[in-house]
Tab-separated table of C-alpha atoms in Angstrom:
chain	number	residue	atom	x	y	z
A	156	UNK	CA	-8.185	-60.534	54.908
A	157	UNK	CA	-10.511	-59.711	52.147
A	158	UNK	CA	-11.095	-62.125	49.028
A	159	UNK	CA	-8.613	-60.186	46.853
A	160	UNK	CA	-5.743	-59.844	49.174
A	161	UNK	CA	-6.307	-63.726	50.277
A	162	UNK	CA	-6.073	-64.940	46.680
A	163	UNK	CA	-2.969	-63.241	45.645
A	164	UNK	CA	-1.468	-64.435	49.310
A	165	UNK	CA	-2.888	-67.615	47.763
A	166	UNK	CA	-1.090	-67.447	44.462
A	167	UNK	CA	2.038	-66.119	45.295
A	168	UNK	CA	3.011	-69.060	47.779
A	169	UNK	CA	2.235	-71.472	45.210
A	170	UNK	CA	4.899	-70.144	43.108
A	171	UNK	CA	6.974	-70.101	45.383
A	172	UNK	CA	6.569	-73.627	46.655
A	173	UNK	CA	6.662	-74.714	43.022
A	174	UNK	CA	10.166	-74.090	42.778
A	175	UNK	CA	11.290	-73.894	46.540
A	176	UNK	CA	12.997	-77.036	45.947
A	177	UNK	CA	15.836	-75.576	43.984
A	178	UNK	CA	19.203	-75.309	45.449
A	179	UNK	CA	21.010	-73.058	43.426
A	180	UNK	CA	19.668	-69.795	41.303
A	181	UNK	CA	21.950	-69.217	38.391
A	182	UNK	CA	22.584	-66.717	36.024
A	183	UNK	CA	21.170	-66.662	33.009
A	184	UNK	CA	24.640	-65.158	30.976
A	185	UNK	CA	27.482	-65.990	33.533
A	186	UNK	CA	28.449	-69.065	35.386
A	187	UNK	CA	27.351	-67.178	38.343
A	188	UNK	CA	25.650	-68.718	41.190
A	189	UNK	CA	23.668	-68.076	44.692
A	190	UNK	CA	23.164	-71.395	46.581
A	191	UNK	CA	19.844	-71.303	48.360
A	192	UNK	CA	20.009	-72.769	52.512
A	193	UNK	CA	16.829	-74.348	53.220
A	194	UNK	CA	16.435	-72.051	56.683
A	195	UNK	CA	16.243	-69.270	54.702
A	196	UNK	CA	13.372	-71.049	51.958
A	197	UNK	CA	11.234	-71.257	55.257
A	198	UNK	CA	11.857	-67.791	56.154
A	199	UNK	CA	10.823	-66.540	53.000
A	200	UNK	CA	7.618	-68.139	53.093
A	201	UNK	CA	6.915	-67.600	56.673
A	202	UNK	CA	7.989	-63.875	56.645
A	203	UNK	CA	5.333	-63.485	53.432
A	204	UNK	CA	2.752	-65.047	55.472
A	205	UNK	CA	3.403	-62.673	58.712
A	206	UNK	CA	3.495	-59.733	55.853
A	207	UNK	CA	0.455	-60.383	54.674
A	208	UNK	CA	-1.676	-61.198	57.925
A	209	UNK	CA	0.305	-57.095	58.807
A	210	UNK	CA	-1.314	-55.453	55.941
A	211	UNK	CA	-4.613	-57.520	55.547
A	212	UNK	CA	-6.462	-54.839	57.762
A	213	UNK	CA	-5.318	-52.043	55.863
A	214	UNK	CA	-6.529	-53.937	52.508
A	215	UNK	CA	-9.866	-54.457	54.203
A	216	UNK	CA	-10.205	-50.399	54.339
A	217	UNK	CA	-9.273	-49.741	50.887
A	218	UNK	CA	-11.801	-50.235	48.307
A	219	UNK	CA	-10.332	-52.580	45.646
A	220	UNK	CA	-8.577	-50.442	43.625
A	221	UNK	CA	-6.520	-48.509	45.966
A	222	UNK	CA	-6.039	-52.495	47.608
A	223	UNK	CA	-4.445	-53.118	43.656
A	224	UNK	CA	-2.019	-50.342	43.949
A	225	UNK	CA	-1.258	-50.614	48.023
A	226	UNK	CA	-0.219	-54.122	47.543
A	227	UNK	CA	1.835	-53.467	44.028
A	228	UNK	CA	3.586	-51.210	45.282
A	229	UNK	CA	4.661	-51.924	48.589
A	230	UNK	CA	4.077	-55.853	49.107
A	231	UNK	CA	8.197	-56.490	48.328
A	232	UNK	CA	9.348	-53.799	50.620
A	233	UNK	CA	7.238	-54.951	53.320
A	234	UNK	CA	8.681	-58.638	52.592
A	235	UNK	CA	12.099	-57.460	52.106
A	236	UNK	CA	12.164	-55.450	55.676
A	237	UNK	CA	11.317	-58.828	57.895
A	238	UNK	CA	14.336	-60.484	55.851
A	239	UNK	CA	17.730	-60.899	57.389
A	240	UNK	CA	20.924	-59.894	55.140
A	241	UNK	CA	20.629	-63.530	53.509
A	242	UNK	CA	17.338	-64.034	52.470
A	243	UNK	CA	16.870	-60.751	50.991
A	244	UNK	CA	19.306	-61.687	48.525
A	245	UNK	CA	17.441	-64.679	47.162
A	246	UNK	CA	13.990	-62.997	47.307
A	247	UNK	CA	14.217	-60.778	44.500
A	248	UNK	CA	16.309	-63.895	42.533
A	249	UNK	CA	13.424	-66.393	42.525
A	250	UNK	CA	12.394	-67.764	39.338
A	251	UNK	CA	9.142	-68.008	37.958
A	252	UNK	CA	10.025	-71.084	36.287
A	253	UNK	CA	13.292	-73.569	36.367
A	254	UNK	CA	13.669	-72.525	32.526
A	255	UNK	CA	12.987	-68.795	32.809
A	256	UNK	CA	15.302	-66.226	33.265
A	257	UNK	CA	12.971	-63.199	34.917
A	258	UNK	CA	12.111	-63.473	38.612
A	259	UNK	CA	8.573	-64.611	40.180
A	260	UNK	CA	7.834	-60.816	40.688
A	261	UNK	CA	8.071	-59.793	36.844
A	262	UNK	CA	5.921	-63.359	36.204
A	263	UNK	CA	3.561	-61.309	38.884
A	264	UNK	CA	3.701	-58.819	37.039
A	265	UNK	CA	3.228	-59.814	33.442
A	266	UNK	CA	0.833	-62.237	34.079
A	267	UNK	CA	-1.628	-59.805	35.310
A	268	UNK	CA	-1.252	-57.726	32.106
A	269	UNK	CA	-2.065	-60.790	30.102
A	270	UNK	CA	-5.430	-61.693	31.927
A	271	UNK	CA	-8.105	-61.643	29.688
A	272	UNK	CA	-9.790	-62.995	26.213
A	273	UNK	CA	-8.679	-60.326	23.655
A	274	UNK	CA	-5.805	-58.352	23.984
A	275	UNK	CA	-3.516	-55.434	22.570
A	276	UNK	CA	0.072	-54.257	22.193
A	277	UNK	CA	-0.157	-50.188	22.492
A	278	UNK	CA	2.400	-47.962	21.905
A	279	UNK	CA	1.701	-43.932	22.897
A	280	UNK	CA	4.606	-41.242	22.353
A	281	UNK	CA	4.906	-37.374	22.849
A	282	UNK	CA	7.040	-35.345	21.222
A	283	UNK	CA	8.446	-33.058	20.111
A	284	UNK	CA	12.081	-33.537	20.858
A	285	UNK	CA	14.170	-32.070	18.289
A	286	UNK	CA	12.523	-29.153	18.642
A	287	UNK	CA	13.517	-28.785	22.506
A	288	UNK	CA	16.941	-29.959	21.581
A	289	UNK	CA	17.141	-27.156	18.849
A	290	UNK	CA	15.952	-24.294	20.424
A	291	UNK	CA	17.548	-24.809	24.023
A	292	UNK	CA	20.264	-22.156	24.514
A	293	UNK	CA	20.819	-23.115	28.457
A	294	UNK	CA	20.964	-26.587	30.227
A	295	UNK	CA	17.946	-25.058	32.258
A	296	UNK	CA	16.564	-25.681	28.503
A	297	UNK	CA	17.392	-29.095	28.136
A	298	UNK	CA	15.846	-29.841	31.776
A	299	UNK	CA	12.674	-27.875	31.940
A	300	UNK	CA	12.156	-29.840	27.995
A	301	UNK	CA	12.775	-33.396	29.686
A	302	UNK	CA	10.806	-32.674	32.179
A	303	UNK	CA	7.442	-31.241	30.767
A	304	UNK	CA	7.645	-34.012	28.259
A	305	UNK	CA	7.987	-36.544	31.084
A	306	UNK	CA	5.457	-35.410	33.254
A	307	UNK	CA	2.949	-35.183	30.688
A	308	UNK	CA	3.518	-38.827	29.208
A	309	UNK	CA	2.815	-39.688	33.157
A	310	UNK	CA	-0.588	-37.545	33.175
A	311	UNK	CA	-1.208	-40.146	30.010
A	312	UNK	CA	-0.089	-43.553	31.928
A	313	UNK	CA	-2.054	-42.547	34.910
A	314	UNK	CA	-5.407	-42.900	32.691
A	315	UNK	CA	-4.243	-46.389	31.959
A	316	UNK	CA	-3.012	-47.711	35.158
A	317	UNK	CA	-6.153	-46.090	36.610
A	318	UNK	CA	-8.697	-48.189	34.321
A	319	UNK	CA	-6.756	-51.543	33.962
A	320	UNK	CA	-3.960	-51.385	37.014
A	321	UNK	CA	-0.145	-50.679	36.799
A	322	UNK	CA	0.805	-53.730	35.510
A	323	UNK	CA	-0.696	-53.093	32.540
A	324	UNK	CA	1.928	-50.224	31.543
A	325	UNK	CA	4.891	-52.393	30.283
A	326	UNK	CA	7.306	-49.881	29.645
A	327	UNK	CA	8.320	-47.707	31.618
A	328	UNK	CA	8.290	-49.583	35.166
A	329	UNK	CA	5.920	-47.484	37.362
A	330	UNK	CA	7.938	-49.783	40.316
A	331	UNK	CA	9.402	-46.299	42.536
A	332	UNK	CA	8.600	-43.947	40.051
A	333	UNK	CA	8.786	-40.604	42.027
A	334	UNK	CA	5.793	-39.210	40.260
A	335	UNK	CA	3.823	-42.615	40.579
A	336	UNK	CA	4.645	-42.743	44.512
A	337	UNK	CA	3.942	-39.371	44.374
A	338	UNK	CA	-0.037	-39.579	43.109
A	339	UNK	CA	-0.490	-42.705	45.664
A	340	UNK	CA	0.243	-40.703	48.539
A	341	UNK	CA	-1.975	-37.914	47.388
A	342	UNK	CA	-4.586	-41.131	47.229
A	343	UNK	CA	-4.200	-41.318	50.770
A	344	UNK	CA	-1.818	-44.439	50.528
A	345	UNK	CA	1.466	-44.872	52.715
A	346	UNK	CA	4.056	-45.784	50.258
A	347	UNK	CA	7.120	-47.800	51.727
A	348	UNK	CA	10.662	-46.421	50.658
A	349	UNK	CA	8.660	-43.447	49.164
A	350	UNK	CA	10.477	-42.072	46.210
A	351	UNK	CA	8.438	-38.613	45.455
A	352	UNK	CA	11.128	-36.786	47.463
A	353	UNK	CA	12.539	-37.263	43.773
A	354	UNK	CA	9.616	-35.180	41.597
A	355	UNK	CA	12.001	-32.456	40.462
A	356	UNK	CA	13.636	-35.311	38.273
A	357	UNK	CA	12.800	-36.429	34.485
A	358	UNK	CA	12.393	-40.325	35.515
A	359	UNK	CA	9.739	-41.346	32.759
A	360	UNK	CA	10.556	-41.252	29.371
A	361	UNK	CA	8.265	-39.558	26.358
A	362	UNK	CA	6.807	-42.338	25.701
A	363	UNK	CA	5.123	-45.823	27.251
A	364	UNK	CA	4.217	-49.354	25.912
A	365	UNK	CA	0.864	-50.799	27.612
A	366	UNK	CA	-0.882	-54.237	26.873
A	367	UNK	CA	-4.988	-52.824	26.664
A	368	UNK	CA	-7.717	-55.691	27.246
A	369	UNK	CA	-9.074	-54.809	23.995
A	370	UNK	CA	-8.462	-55.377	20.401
A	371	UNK	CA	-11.203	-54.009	18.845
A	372	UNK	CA	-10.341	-50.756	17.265
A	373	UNK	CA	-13.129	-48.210	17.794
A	374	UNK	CA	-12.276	-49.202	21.583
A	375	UNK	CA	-8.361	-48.493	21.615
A	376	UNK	CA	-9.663	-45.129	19.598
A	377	UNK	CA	-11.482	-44.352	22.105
A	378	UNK	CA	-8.746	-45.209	24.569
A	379	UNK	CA	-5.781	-43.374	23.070
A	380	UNK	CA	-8.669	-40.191	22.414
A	381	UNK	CA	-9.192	-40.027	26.006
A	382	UNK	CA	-5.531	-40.511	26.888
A	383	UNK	CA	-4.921	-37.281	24.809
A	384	UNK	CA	-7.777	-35.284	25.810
A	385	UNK	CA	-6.402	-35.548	29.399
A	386	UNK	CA	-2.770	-34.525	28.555
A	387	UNK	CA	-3.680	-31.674	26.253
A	388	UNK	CA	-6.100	-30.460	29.540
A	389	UNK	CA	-3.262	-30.820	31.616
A	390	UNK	CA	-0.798	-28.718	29.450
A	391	UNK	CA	-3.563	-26.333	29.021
A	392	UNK	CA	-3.501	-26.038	32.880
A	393	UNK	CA	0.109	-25.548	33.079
A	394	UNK	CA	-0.180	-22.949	30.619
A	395	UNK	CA	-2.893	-21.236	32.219
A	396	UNK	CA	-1.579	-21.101	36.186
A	397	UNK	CA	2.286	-19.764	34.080
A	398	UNK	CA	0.303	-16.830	32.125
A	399	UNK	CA	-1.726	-15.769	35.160
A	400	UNK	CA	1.555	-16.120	37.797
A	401	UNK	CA	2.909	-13.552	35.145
A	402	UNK	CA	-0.165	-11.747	34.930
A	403	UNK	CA	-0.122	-12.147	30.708
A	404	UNK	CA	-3.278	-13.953	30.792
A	405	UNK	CA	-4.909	-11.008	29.203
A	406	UNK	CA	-2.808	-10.490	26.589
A	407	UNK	CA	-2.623	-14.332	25.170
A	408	UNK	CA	-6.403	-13.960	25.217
A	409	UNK	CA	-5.773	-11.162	22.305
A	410	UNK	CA	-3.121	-13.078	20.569
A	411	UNK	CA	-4.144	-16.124	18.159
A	412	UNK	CA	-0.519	-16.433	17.445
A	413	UNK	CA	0.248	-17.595	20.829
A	414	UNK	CA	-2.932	-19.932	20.771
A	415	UNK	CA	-1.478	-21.501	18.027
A	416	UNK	CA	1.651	-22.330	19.210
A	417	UNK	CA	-0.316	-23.320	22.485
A	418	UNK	CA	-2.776	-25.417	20.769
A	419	UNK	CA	0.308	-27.311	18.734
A	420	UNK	CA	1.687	-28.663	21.443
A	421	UNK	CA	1.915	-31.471	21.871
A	422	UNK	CA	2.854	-33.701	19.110
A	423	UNK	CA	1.101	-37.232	19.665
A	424	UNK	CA	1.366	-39.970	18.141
A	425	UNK	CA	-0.215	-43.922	19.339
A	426	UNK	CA	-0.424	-47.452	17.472
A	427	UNK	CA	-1.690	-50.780	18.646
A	428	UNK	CA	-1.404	-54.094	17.871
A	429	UNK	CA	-3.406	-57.036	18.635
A	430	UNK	CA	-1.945	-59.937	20.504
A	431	UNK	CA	-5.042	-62.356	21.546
A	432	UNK	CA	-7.955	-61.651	19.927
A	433	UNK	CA	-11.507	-63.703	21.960
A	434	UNK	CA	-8.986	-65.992	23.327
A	435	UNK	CA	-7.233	-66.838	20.426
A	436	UNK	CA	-3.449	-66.067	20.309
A	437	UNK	CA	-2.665	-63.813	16.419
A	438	UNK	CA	-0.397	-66.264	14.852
A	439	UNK	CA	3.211	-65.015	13.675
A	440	UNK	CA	2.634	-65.523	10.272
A	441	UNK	CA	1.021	-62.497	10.355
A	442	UNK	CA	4.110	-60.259	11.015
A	443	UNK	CA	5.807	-61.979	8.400
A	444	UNK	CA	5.789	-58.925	5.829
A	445	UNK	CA	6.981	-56.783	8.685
A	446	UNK	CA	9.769	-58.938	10.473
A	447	UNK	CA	12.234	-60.688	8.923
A	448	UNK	CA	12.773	-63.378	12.274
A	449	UNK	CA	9.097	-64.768	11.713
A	450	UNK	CA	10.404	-67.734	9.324
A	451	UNK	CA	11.220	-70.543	11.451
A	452	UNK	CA	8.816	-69.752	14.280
A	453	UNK	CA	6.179	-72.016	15.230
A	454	UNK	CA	2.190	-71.169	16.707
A	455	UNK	CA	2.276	-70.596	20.545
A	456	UNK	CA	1.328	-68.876	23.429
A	457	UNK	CA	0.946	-65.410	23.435
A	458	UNK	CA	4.416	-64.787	24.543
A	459	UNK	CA	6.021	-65.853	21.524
A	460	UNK	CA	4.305	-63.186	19.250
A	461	UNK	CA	5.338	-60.810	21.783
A	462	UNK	CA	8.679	-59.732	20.188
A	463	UNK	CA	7.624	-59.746	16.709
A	464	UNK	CA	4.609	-57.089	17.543
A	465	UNK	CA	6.714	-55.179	19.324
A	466	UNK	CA	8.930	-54.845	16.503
A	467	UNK	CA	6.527	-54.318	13.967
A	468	UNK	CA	5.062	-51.755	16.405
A	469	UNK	CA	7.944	-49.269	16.086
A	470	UNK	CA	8.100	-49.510	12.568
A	471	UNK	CA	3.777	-48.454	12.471
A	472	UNK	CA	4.897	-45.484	15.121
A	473	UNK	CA	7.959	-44.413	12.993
A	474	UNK	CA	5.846	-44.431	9.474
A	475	UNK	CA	2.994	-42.707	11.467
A	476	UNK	CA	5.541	-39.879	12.767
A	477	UNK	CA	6.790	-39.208	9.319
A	478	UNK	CA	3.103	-38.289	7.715
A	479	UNK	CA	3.480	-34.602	9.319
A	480	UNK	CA	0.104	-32.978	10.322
A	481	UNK	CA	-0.786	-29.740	8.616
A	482	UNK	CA	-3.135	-27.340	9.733
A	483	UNK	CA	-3.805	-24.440	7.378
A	484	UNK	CA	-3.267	-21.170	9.189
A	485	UNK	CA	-3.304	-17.357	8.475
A	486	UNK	CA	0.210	-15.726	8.382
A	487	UNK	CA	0.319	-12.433	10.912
């Protein structure tokens, strides 16, 4: 088993053991409970132990990166398969913490994003929508609109998960994303309970939330300029392989009307906010002229500023959508 796969085997037990002494998961909202049978604690933790001695070989012929996304994505459904009816239950239930209500896979998860001295909220959004919605005349309309805008706000999340891991992306969960299971395999990875069967389907919204290791802002410029240089080459593709299946390549070549309209879509919009800035958390006092729920609130963690940039972060993104571009353009 390599370094990196023996680590997180490492980690994850020790979260587990932390809290295997609990007898009872409850839920957060209801008076719901599952009581946990102490056969089916050892199972868990043997049957994660067998998993991971399985898939340590195929980690050792991955380089690192492809090792990242192997394990994120399948790791649970390997667990989940050597589980009888019981334990599978409880797996996905275990807390990270006896006073959290999220499971030690989201702490997983989240914890990973948050690794590292200086960090940033970013939110990235395509559009436009109304536009689809207005001109449709056919549900074919509706779909083919929904679906071009949500596979190009993928082409934009792969260029994130690629540079800082899937973990990173926040919103929406790349967990059995068709598309996402889709690109793995076409890695050369075997994806467990493979979901790409489902590609014909608008699964990702126009728009994704990402925590970036950065918080300087020439760097998330740079970031969010790459992000859209690769979507606006991958619409340009589209466009391309469409005119020349038609054989009207030739003709759009002639016609700067139809480069316009090609070169205008589409609409993109980003902010970012900085949440930990050379290891220091950003206080809340400095969302106070944005967010009402600041007063009250004391200095902590990085966690606890979470909401509060979030919220001012879709107020930035809905001032920045209402400064329209304008580009200055002969009439024909």
């Amino acid at each position: 088993m390599n370094d990196f796969a023996s680590k997180f085997k490492s980690f994850l037990l020790e979260l587990i053991d932390k809290h295997i002494d609990i007898d009872v998961i409850r839920h957060p909202l209801s008076d719901g409970e599952i009581k946990i049978d102490s056969i089916e604690k050892d199972t868990i933790f043997s049957t994660i132990e067998e998993v991971f001695d399985e898939i340590s070989e195929k980690v050792n012929n991955l380089s690192e990166k492809d090792g990242l996304f192997y394990l994120w994505r399948n790791l649970y459904d390997l667990i989940v398969q050597k589980l009888n009816r019981n334990a599978k239950r409880y797996l996905s239930q275990f807390p990270a913490d006896a006073k959290d209500n999220y499971s030690i896979w989201e702490h997983l998860k989240i914890a990973s994003a948050f690794q590292g001295a200086s960090l940033s909220l970013f939110l990235f959004t395509l559009g436009p929508v109304q536009s689809f919605i207005a001109q449709a005349r056919k549900t074919q309309d509706f779909f083919s609109g929904s679906f071009l805008l949500s596979y190009l706000t993928l082409v934009g999340i792969e260029k994130i998960a690629e540079r800082y891991g899937p973990a990173n992306i926040i919103y929406p969960d790349l967990y059995k994303q068709p598309l996402v299971d889709l690109l793995l395999e076409q890695k050369g990875l075997k994806i467990e309970n493979s979901q790409s069967s489902y590609t014909d389907q608008a699964t990702v919204p126009n728009r994704f939330v990402a925590i970036l290791p950065e918080c300087e802002s020439e760097k998330i410029k740079k970031i969010a300029d790459e992000v859209t240089k690769r979507i606006k080459e991958e619409w340009n593709e589209i466009i391309a392989k469409i005119l020349k299946n038609f054989g009207l390549d030739k003709y759009v070549e002639k016609s700067k009307l139809i480069e316009k309209q090609i070169r205008s879509f589409p609409e993109i919009y980003w902010v970012a906010i900085p949440l930990k800035k050379e290891g220091k958390n950003i206080s809340p006092s400095v969302f106070q002229d944005f967010v009402e729920e600041v007063k009250g609130l004391k200095e902590g963690d990085t966690g606890i500023s979470y909401q509060l940039a979030y919220t001012a972060l879709e107020k930035f993104v809905g001032a920045r959508k209402n400064l329209r571009e304008f580009e200055q353009s002969e009439e024909y």
